[in-house]
Amino acid sequence: MEQCSSFLQRGAKSLTCPHAPGCPGAYLPIWTLSYWCEVVELQHKYLVPWLHAEETLQKHGRKWRQTEKQTHELIESVYNALGSISWFGNVKGFENSEPIWNLARYATDQWLSDVHENQMIDLLCRDLWFHQDGRLIEVEHTYFFKSIRQAYESRDTGEYEMSKYFARIRKIGMTLASSMRKSLGFLLHINNNHWIAIVLNFTHSQILVGDSFQHDLDPAVLDILSWWTHHHTSRTFTTTILPTTVQHDTFSCGVLAFNALAHYFLPAKYNLVNSNAVQDERLRVLLEVVKHHSDKVSSLDLTSRV
C-alpha cells in the first residue's frame, strides 16, 4: 500500500508485471496494486485466526491423545463442524451479527471477548425459553451493567425515573420487584481483564458473585448493584458466592463465568466444569454456536425457497 501511494504521488498511471503469464510487458491500471494489497490484507484477517485455532487444537489433541478419548472425539467434531460452514460472512441466529472468523477464538487459549460472551448468553436464553421456569428468569447481555452504572451516576438528578434512556432497565427492575421474575443474571467485565458472573436473586434478596479467581467483589460495583436493587425493592441485599470452577490459567474466566451463570439457572443441563476440562468446554460451546448458526442458515434458505 505504501508503494502504491508513492507511485501515485510521482504521477504513475499504470504498472507492468514482466513475469505475468500470457501478457509480459502488458500495462495494468495503478489501482491493481491497491486491489491485490487489499486481497492479501483480507486473507491475513480471515485466515490467521483459523490457523491459530488449528495450532491450538493440534496441541490440545497431542496433550490428551493417550488419556482422554472423549477430548479426541470432541476435537474431531470441531473439525467436522468447521468444515461444514463458510468461513466468510457473519454468524446468524444471534442478537449481534459478527464475522464468522471471530468463532476461531473459542478453539484457542485467547481471552473471550464480549462478542463470545453474548453469543453464550444467547444460547442460555434459548435454553431458558424452552424450560418451564424460564419465564421467571431474566438474563442480560454484557452491556447491561453499563446502563445500571449510568443510572447510579445520575441517581441524585431524577434522570433515572424520567429519562427514556433508562426505560428498559426501570421496567426490568419493576418486573423483578413485583415477583413477575425471580432473578436476573449477567456477565461483567472487571479490571479490563476478567469476566465474572452476577446473579441478583430478588426472591431471597441476594447478590451472588461468581469469580473464578475467588476474589471479593469490587466495592464500587457492589455499591451500584446495591443501589439499584434497593431502589426497586426498598430492601438491602446480602452478598454471597455463586458456585464457580476455580481458574488455574490466565484465559479461562470467560467460559467459567458463563458456566457458573448457566449452572445456577439450569443445573440439569449445565454441570460445573472440571478445572482440567476448561478447553474442552470452550470447544463444546463452539459446537453449540456453530450448530445454532447452521440451523439459522438452513431456515433462512428454506424461507427464501418458499
mmCIF file of C-alpha atoms in Angstrom:
data_model
loop_
_atom_site.group_PDB
_atom_site.id
_atom_site.type_symbol
_atom_site.label_atom_id
_atom_site.label_comp_id
_atom_site.label_asym_id
_atom_site.label_seq_id
_atom_site.Cartn_x
_atom_site.Cartn_y
_atom_site.Cartn_z
ATOM 1 C CA MET A 1 0.000 0.000 0.000
ATOM 2 C CA GLU A 2 2.881 2.384 0.771
ATOM 3 C CA GLN A 3 4.423 1.597 -2.631
ATOM 4 C CA CYS A 4 1.113 2.313 -4.327
ATOM 5 C CA SER A 5 0.854 5.723 -2.632
ATOM 6 C CA SER A 6 4.424 6.509 -3.572
ATOM 7 C CA PHE A 7 3.787 5.655 -7.223
ATOM 8 C CA LEU A 8 0.642 7.797 -7.293
ATOM 9 C CA GLN A 9 2.453 10.769 -5.777
ATOM 10 C CA ARG A 10 5.056 10.516 -8.542
ATOM 11 C CA GLY A 11 2.304 10.607 -11.173
ATOM 12 C CA ALA A 12 2.222 6.926 -12.153
ATOM 13 C CA LYS A 13 -0.851 5.965 -14.213
ATOM 14 C CA SER A 14 -0.226 2.243 -14.756
ATOM 15 C CA LEU A 15 2.090 -0.637 -13.861
ATOM 16 C CA THR A 16 3.521 -3.661 -15.599
ATOM 17 C CA CYS A 17 4.463 -7.123 -14.392
ATOM 18 C CA PRO A 18 7.127 -8.674 -16.684
ATOM 19 C CA HIS A 19 6.586 -12.128 -15.145
ATOM 20 C CA ALA A 20 2.792 -12.198 -15.591
ATOM 21 C CA PRO A 21 1.895 -15.350 -17.618
ATOM 22 C CA GLY A 22 0.431 -14.666 -21.039
ATOM 23 C CA CYS A 23 0.950 -10.896 -21.054
ATOM 24 C CA PRO A 24 4.584 -9.964 -20.431
ATOM 25 C CA GLY A 25 5.031 -6.241 -20.661
ATOM 26 C CA ALA A 26 1.283 -5.523 -20.526
ATOM 27 C CA TYR A 27 0.277 -2.402 -18.632
ATOM 28 C CA LEU A 28 -2.333 -2.553 -15.862
ATOM 29 C CA PRO A 29 -4.201 0.244 -14.044
ATOM 30 C CA ILE A 30 -2.377 1.542 -10.968
ATOM 31 C CA TRP A 31 -5.316 0.577 -8.751
ATOM 32 C CA THR A 32 -4.464 -3.097 -9.446
ATOM 33 C CA LEU A 33 -1.650 -2.854 -6.908
ATOM 34 C CA SER A 34 -4.004 -1.423 -4.303
ATOM 35 C CA TYR A 35 -6.538 -4.189 -5.037
ATOM 36 C CA TRP A 36 -4.051 -7.003 -4.514
ATOM 37 C CA CYS A 37 -2.732 -5.407 -1.353
ATOM 38 C CA GLU A 38 -6.284 -5.413 -0.012
ATOM 39 C CA VAL A 39 -6.713 -9.066 -1.017
ATOM 40 C CA VAL A 40 -3.585 -10.025 0.911
ATOM 41 C CA GLU A 41 -4.769 -7.994 3.912
ATOM 42 C CA LEU A 42 -8.177 -9.726 3.907
ATOM 43 C CA GLN A 43 -6.568 -13.150 3.625
ATOM 44 C CA HIS A 44 -4.465 -12.330 6.666
ATOM 45 C CA LYS A 45 -7.531 -11.087 8.574
ATOM 46 C CA TYR A 46 -9.632 -14.192 7.873
ATOM 47 C CA LEU A 47 -7.060 -16.968 7.828
ATOM 48 C CA VAL A 48 -4.717 -16.112 10.698
ATOM 49 C CA PRO A 49 -7.353 -16.675 13.436
ATOM 50 C CA TRP A 50 -8.177 -20.110 11.983
ATOM 51 C CA LEU A 51 -4.500 -21.023 11.685
ATOM 52 C CA HIS A 52 -4.075 -20.143 15.357
ATOM 53 C CA ALA A 53 -7.101 -22.267 16.211
ATOM 54 C CA GLU A 54 -5.689 -25.168 14.195
ATOM 55 C CA GLU A 55 -2.368 -24.943 16.015
ATOM 56 C CA THR A 56 -4.107 -24.910 19.419
ATOM 57 C CA LEU A 57 -6.353 -27.855 18.526
ATOM 58 C CA GLN A 58 -3.353 -29.904 17.419
ATOM 59 C CA LYS A 59 -1.539 -29.113 20.671
ATOM 60 C CA HIS A 60 -4.627 -29.936 22.739
ATOM 61 C CA GLY A 61 -5.082 -33.211 20.879
ATOM 62 C CA ARG A 62 -1.471 -34.286 21.451
ATOM 63 C CA LYS A 63 -1.737 -33.471 25.152
ATOM 64 C CA TRP A 64 -4.718 -35.780 25.755
ATOM 65 C CA ARG A 65 -4.291 -38.362 22.993
ATOM 66 C CA GLN A 66 -3.253 -41.162 25.323
ATOM 67 C CA THR A 67 -5.624 -40.427 28.217
ATOM 68 C CA GLU A 68 -8.852 -38.814 27.009
ATOM 69 C CA LYS A 69 -10.697 -40.424 24.126
ATOM 70 C CA GLN A 70 -13.582 -38.015 24.715
ATOM 71 C CA THR A 71 -11.344 -34.996 24.091
ATOM 72 C CA HIS A 72 -10.040 -36.509 20.859
ATOM 73 C CA GLU A 73 -13.609 -37.133 19.661
ATOM 74 C CA LEU A 74 -14.576 -33.576 20.625
ATOM 75 C CA ILE A 75 -11.732 -32.129 18.560
ATOM 76 C CA GLU A 76 -12.805 -34.299 15.634
ATOM 77 C CA SER A 77 -16.346 -32.949 15.982
ATOM 78 C CA VAL A 78 -14.991 -29.392 15.877
ATOM 79 C CA TYR A 79 -13.098 -30.132 12.650
ATOM 80 C CA ASN A 80 -16.258 -31.578 11.117
ATOM 81 C CA ALA A 81 -18.355 -28.602 12.236
ATOM 82 C CA LEU A 82 -15.895 -26.051 10.883
ATOM 83 C CA GLY A 83 -15.737 -27.963 7.633
ATOM 84 C CA SER A 84 -19.492 -27.654 7.219
ATOM 85 C CA ILE A 85 -19.738 -23.847 7.309
ATOM 86 C CA SER A 86 -18.429 -20.967 5.271
ATOM 87 C CA TRP A 87 -15.570 -19.135 6.975
ATOM 88 C CA PHE A 88 -16.699 -15.837 5.490
ATOM 89 C CA GLY A 89 -19.732 -13.707 6.248
ATOM 90 C CA ASN A 90 -21.453 -13.200 9.603
ATOM 91 C CA VAL A 91 -22.737 -15.544 12.280
ATOM 92 C CA LYS A 92 -26.525 -15.992 12.055
ATOM 93 C CA GLY A 93 -29.090 -16.513 14.786
ATOM 94 C CA PHE A 94 -27.613 -14.252 17.467
ATOM 95 C CA GLU A 95 -28.583 -10.784 18.635
ATOM 96 C CA ASN A 96 -25.419 -9.240 17.243
ATOM 97 C CA SER A 97 -24.216 -10.069 13.734
ATOM 98 C CA GLU A 98 -20.478 -10.750 13.998
ATOM 99 C CA PRO A 99 -17.921 -12.086 11.473
ATOM 100 C CA ILE A 100 -17.626 -15.871 11.426
ATOM 101 C CA TRP A 101 -13.847 -15.704 11.774
ATOM 102 C CA ASN A 102 -14.395 -14.485 15.355
ATOM 103 C CA LEU A 103 -15.515 -18.024 16.227
ATOM 104 C CA ALA A 104 -11.927 -19.218 15.858
ATOM 105 C CA ARG A 105 -11.095 -17.757 19.270
ATOM 106 C CA TYR A 106 -13.182 -20.442 21.006
ATOM 107 C CA ALA A 107 -10.682 -23.038 19.799
ATOM 108 C CA THR A 108 -7.664 -21.161 21.169
ATOM 109 C CA ASP A 109 -6.315 -20.124 24.550
ATOM 110 C CA GLN A 110 -7.072 -16.437 23.913
ATOM 111 C CA TRP A 111 -9.430 -14.393 26.080
ATOM 112 C CA LEU A 112 -13.065 -14.439 25.039
ATOM 113 C CA SER A 113 -14.482 -11.028 24.140
ATOM 114 C CA ASP A 114 -17.939 -9.573 24.760
ATOM 115 C CA VAL A 115 -18.870 -10.947 21.311
ATOM 116 C CA HIS A 116 -18.336 -14.510 22.528
ATOM 117 C CA GLU A 117 -19.863 -13.895 25.962
ATOM 118 C CA ASN A 118 -23.025 -12.517 24.365
ATOM 119 C CA GLN A 119 -23.218 -15.482 22.000
ATOM 120 C CA MET A 120 -23.151 -17.785 25.022
ATOM 121 C CA ILE A 121 -25.817 -15.666 26.726
ATOM 122 C CA ASP A 122 -27.995 -16.030 23.626
ATOM 123 C CA LEU A 123 -27.627 -19.811 23.859
ATOM 124 C CA LEU A 124 -28.655 -19.726 27.527
ATOM 125 C CA CYS A 125 -31.667 -17.546 26.708
ATOM 126 C CA ARG A 126 -32.678 -20.108 24.073
ATOM 127 C CA ASP A 127 -32.455 -22.915 26.631
ATOM 128 C CA LEU A 128 -34.447 -20.934 29.193
ATOM 129 C CA TRP A 129 -37.140 -20.260 26.605
ATOM 130 C CA PHE A 130 -37.872 -23.994 26.465
ATOM 131 C CA HIS A 131 -37.628 -24.521 30.246
ATOM 132 C CA GLN A 132 -40.735 -24.463 32.415
ATOM 133 C CA ASP A 133 -39.260 -21.927 34.854
ATOM 134 C CA GLY A 134 -37.508 -19.881 32.198
ATOM 135 C CA ARG A 135 -40.140 -17.143 32.245
ATOM 136 C CA LEU A 136 -39.166 -16.342 35.848
ATOM 137 C CA ILE A 137 -35.559 -15.646 34.906
ATOM 138 C CA GLU A 138 -34.084 -12.571 33.238
ATOM 139 C CA VAL A 139 -30.684 -12.941 31.556
ATOM 140 C CA GLU A 140 -28.995 -9.873 30.096
ATOM 141 C CA HIS A 141 -26.057 -9.227 27.798
ATOM 142 C CA THR A 142 -22.706 -7.848 28.848
ATOM 143 C CA TYR A 143 -23.694 -4.199 28.342
ATOM 144 C CA PHE A 144 -26.463 -4.386 30.970
ATOM 145 C CA PHE A 145 -24.246 -3.300 33.858
ATOM 146 C CA LYS A 146 -23.169 -0.212 31.920
ATOM 147 C CA SER A 147 -26.793 1.004 31.977
ATOM 148 C CA ILE A 148 -27.097 0.377 35.719
ATOM 149 C CA ARG A 149 -23.846 2.233 36.338
ATOM 150 C CA GLN A 150 -25.050 5.223 34.323
ATOM 151 C CA ALA A 151 -28.308 5.184 36.292
ATOM 152 C CA TYR A 152 -26.327 5.128 39.535
ATOM 153 C CA GLU A 153 -24.253 8.104 38.424
ATOM 154 C CA SER A 154 -27.446 10.116 37.817
ATOM 155 C CA ARG A 155 -29.263 8.890 40.926
ATOM 156 C CA ASP A 156 -29.432 12.351 42.527
ATOM 157 C CA THR A 157 -30.734 14.158 39.446
ATOM 158 C CA GLY A 158 -34.019 12.304 38.992
ATOM 159 C CA GLU A 159 -32.968 11.316 35.489
ATOM 160 C CA TYR A 160 -33.312 7.598 36.193
ATOM 161 C CA GLU A 161 -37.023 7.969 36.923
ATOM 162 C CA MET A 162 -37.733 10.300 33.985
ATOM 163 C CA SER A 163 -35.380 9.578 31.075
ATOM 164 C CA LYS A 164 -36.450 7.288 28.233
ATOM 165 C CA TYR A 165 -32.839 6.124 28.100
ATOM 166 C CA PHE A 166 -33.365 4.178 31.324
ATOM 167 C CA ALA A 167 -36.868 2.941 30.477
ATOM 168 C CA ARG A 168 -35.782 -0.622 29.806
ATOM 169 C CA ILE A 169 -33.797 -1.218 32.997
ATOM 170 C CA ARG A 170 -36.526 0.529 35.018
ATOM 171 C CA LYS A 171 -39.043 -1.915 33.575
ATOM 172 C CA ILE A 172 -36.758 -4.864 34.373
ATOM 173 C CA GLY A 173 -36.305 -3.633 37.944
ATOM 174 C CA MET A 174 -40.033 -3.179 38.456
ATOM 175 C CA THR A 175 -40.778 -6.593 36.955
ATOM 176 C CA LEU A 176 -38.319 -8.264 39.314
ATOM 177 C CA ALA A 177 -39.597 -6.319 42.326
ATOM 178 C CA SER A 178 -43.187 -7.332 41.527
ATOM 179 C CA SER A 179 -42.248 -11.049 41.577
ATOM 180 C CA MET A 180 -43.101 -11.472 37.883
ATOM 181 C CA ARG A 181 -39.445 -12.511 37.624
ATOM 182 C CA LYS A 182 -37.458 -14.029 40.455
ATOM 183 C CA SER A 183 -33.843 -13.409 39.419
ATOM 184 C CA LEU A 184 -31.574 -11.716 36.923
ATOM 185 C CA GLY A 185 -28.165 -12.806 35.680
ATOM 186 C CA PHE A 186 -25.448 -11.240 33.565
ATOM 187 C CA LEU A 187 -21.710 -11.352 32.901
ATOM 188 C CA LEU A 188 -19.483 -8.486 33.968
ATOM 189 C CA HIS A 189 -16.039 -7.495 32.703
ATOM 190 C CA ILE A 190 -13.905 -6.068 35.520
ATOM 191 C CA ASN A 191 -10.410 -4.574 35.718
ATOM 192 C CA ASN A 192 -10.279 -4.657 31.898
ATOM 193 C CA ASN A 193 -9.092 -8.274 32.030
ATOM 194 C CA HIS A 194 -11.506 -10.558 33.873
ATOM 195 C CA TRP A 195 -15.031 -11.932 33.460
ATOM 196 C CA ILE A 196 -17.287 -12.683 36.432
ATOM 197 C CA ALA A 197 -20.921 -13.775 36.756
ATOM 198 C CA ILE A 198 -23.551 -11.841 38.708
ATOM 199 C CA VAL A 199 -26.973 -13.102 39.807
ATOM 200 C CA LEU A 200 -29.492 -10.819 41.523
ATOM 201 C CA ASN A 201 -31.938 -13.057 43.373
ATOM 202 C CA PHE A 202 -34.946 -10.894 44.173
ATOM 203 C CA THR A 203 -36.772 -13.707 45.976
ATOM 204 C CA HIS A 204 -34.071 -14.077 48.647
ATOM 205 C CA SER A 205 -32.627 -10.540 48.375
ATOM 206 C CA GLN A 206 -29.180 -11.787 47.395
ATOM 207 C CA ILE A 207 -26.343 -10.642 45.166
ATOM 208 C CA LEU A 208 -24.445 -13.751 44.067
ATOM 209 C CA VAL A 209 -20.936 -13.312 42.674
ATOM 210 C CA GLY A 210 -19.186 -15.958 40.583
ATOM 211 C CA ASP A 211 -15.465 -15.242 40.308
ATOM 212 C CA SER A 212 -13.142 -17.989 39.075
ATOM 213 C CA PHE A 213 -10.283 -16.296 40.967
ATOM 214 C CA GLN A 214 -12.408 -16.214 44.140
ATOM 215 C CA HIS A 215 -11.817 -12.501 44.704
ATOM 216 C CA ASP A 216 -14.177 -10.258 46.640
ATOM 217 C CA LEU A 217 -16.417 -8.066 44.536
ATOM 218 C CA ASP A 218 -15.136 -4.551 43.888
ATOM 219 C CA PRO A 219 -16.866 -2.274 46.475
ATOM 220 C CA ALA A 220 -17.702 0.237 43.716
ATOM 221 C CA VAL A 221 -19.548 -2.456 41.729
ATOM 222 C CA LEU A 222 -21.304 -3.653 44.885
ATOM 223 C CA ASP A 223 -22.458 -0.100 45.640
ATOM 224 C CA ILE A 224 -24.058 0.173 42.193
ATOM 225 C CA LEU A 225 -25.845 -3.175 42.430
ATOM 226 C CA SER A 226 -26.975 -2.479 45.991
ATOM 227 C CA TRP A 227 -28.360 0.907 44.989
ATOM 228 C CA TRP A 228 -30.313 -0.492 42.015
ATOM 229 C CA THR A 229 -31.824 -3.419 43.926
ATOM 230 C CA HIS A 230 -32.715 -1.217 46.921
ATOM 231 C CA HIS A 231 -34.205 1.425 44.636
ATOM 232 C CA HIS A 232 -36.738 -1.076 43.276
ATOM 233 C CA THR A 233 -37.408 -3.138 46.416
ATOM 234 C CA SER A 234 -36.521 -0.936 49.416
ATOM 235 C CA ARG A 235 -34.625 -3.988 50.678
ATOM 236 C CA THR A 236 -30.941 -4.437 51.449
ATOM 237 C CA PHE A 237 -29.486 -7.352 49.507
ATOM 238 C CA THR A 238 -26.814 -9.557 51.067
ATOM 239 C CA THR A 239 -23.780 -10.743 49.102
ATOM 240 C CA THR A 240 -22.917 -14.412 48.714
ATOM 241 C CA ILE A 241 -20.835 -16.703 46.497
ATOM 242 C CA LEU A 242 -22.091 -18.119 43.226
ATOM 243 C CA PRO A 243 -20.504 -21.598 42.805
ATOM 244 C CA THR A 244 -17.810 -21.269 40.142
ATOM 245 C CA THR A 245 -14.990 -23.519 38.973
ATOM 246 C CA VAL A 246 -11.613 -22.234 40.168
ATOM 247 C CA GLN A 247 -9.382 -20.907 37.401
ATOM 248 C CA HIS A 248 -5.805 -22.205 37.085
ATOM 249 C CA ASP A 249 -4.716 -20.307 33.980
ATOM 250 C CA THR A 250 -4.862 -16.758 32.632
ATOM 251 C CA PHE A 251 -7.525 -17.097 29.929
ATOM 252 C CA SER A 252 -10.480 -19.224 31.074
ATOM 253 C CA CYS A 253 -12.501 -16.667 33.028
ATOM 254 C CA GLY A 254 -14.952 -16.072 30.169
ATOM 255 C CA VAL A 255 -16.144 -19.641 29.809
ATOM 256 C CA LEU A 256 -16.067 -20.262 33.580
ATOM 257 C CA ALA A 257 -18.152 -17.160 34.340
ATOM 258 C CA PHE A 258 -20.732 -18.235 31.786
ATOM 259 C CA ASN A 259 -20.697 -21.810 33.086
ATOM 260 C CA ALA A 260 -21.370 -20.571 36.643
ATOM 261 C CA LEU A 261 -24.316 -18.479 35.434
ATOM 262 C CA ALA A 262 -25.779 -21.280 33.302
ATOM 263 C CA HIS A 263 -25.311 -23.864 36.083
ATOM 264 C CA TYR A 264 -27.180 -21.662 38.538
ATOM 265 C CA PHE A 265 -30.208 -21.317 36.281
ATOM 266 C CA LEU A 266 -30.175 -24.728 34.549
ATOM 267 C CA PRO A 267 -28.133 -27.167 36.674
ATOM 268 C CA ALA A 268 -29.607 -30.231 34.948
ATOM 269 C CA LYS A 269 -28.216 -29.100 31.576
ATOM 270 C CA TYR A 270 -25.053 -27.279 32.649
ATOM 271 C CA ASN A 271 -22.739 -29.068 35.078
ATOM 272 C CA LEU A 272 -19.955 -27.096 36.701
ATOM 273 C CA VAL A 273 -16.868 -27.562 34.538
ATOM 274 C CA ASN A 274 -13.959 -29.568 35.875
ATOM 275 C CA SER A 275 -10.947 -27.253 36.112
ATOM 276 C CA ASN A 276 -8.945 -29.690 33.954
ATOM 277 C CA ALA A 277 -11.543 -29.677 31.186
ATOM 278 C CA VAL A 278 -11.916 -25.959 30.501
ATOM 279 C CA GLN A 279 -10.540 -26.158 26.957
ATOM 280 C CA ASP A 280 -12.969 -28.967 26.198
ATOM 281 C CA GLU A 281 -15.799 -26.752 27.433
ATOM 282 C CA ARG A 282 -14.754 -23.986 25.051
ATOM 283 C CA LEU A 283 -14.960 -26.479 22.193
ATOM 284 C CA ARG A 284 -18.418 -27.628 23.304
ATOM 285 C CA VAL A 285 -19.584 -24.027 23.297
ATOM 286 C CA LEU A 286 -18.098 -23.553 19.826
ATOM 287 C CA LEU A 287 -20.045 -26.579 18.585
ATOM 288 C CA GLU A 288 -23.277 -25.160 20.044
ATOM 289 C CA VAL A 289 -22.672 -21.778 18.403
ATOM 290 C CA VAL A 290 -21.892 -23.365 15.030
ATOM 291 C CA LYS A 291 -24.990 -25.582 15.271
ATOM 292 C CA HIS A 292 -27.212 -22.618 16.116
ATOM 293 C CA HIS A 293 -25.705 -20.662 13.215
ATOM 294 C CA SER A 294 -26.162 -23.577 10.797
ATOM 295 C CA ASP A 295 -29.776 -24.111 11.878
ATOM 296 C CA LYS A 296 -30.499 -20.442 11.253
ATOM 297 C CA VAL A 297 -28.836 -20.506 7.839
ATOM 298 C CA SER A 298 -30.871 -23.591 6.905
ATOM 299 C CA SER A 299 -34.122 -21.950 7.995
ATOM 300 C CA LEU A 300 -33.288 -18.806 6.018
ATOM 301 C CA ASP A 301 -32.538 -20.900 2.936
ATOM 302 C CA LEU A 302 -35.839 -22.739 3.340
ATOM 303 C CA THR A 303 -37.731 -19.466 3.746
ATOM 304 C CA SER A 304 -36.147 -17.973 0.627
ATOM 305 C CA ARG A 305 -37.166 -21.017 -1.429
ATOM 306 C CA VAL A 306 -40.749 -20.716 -0.261
#
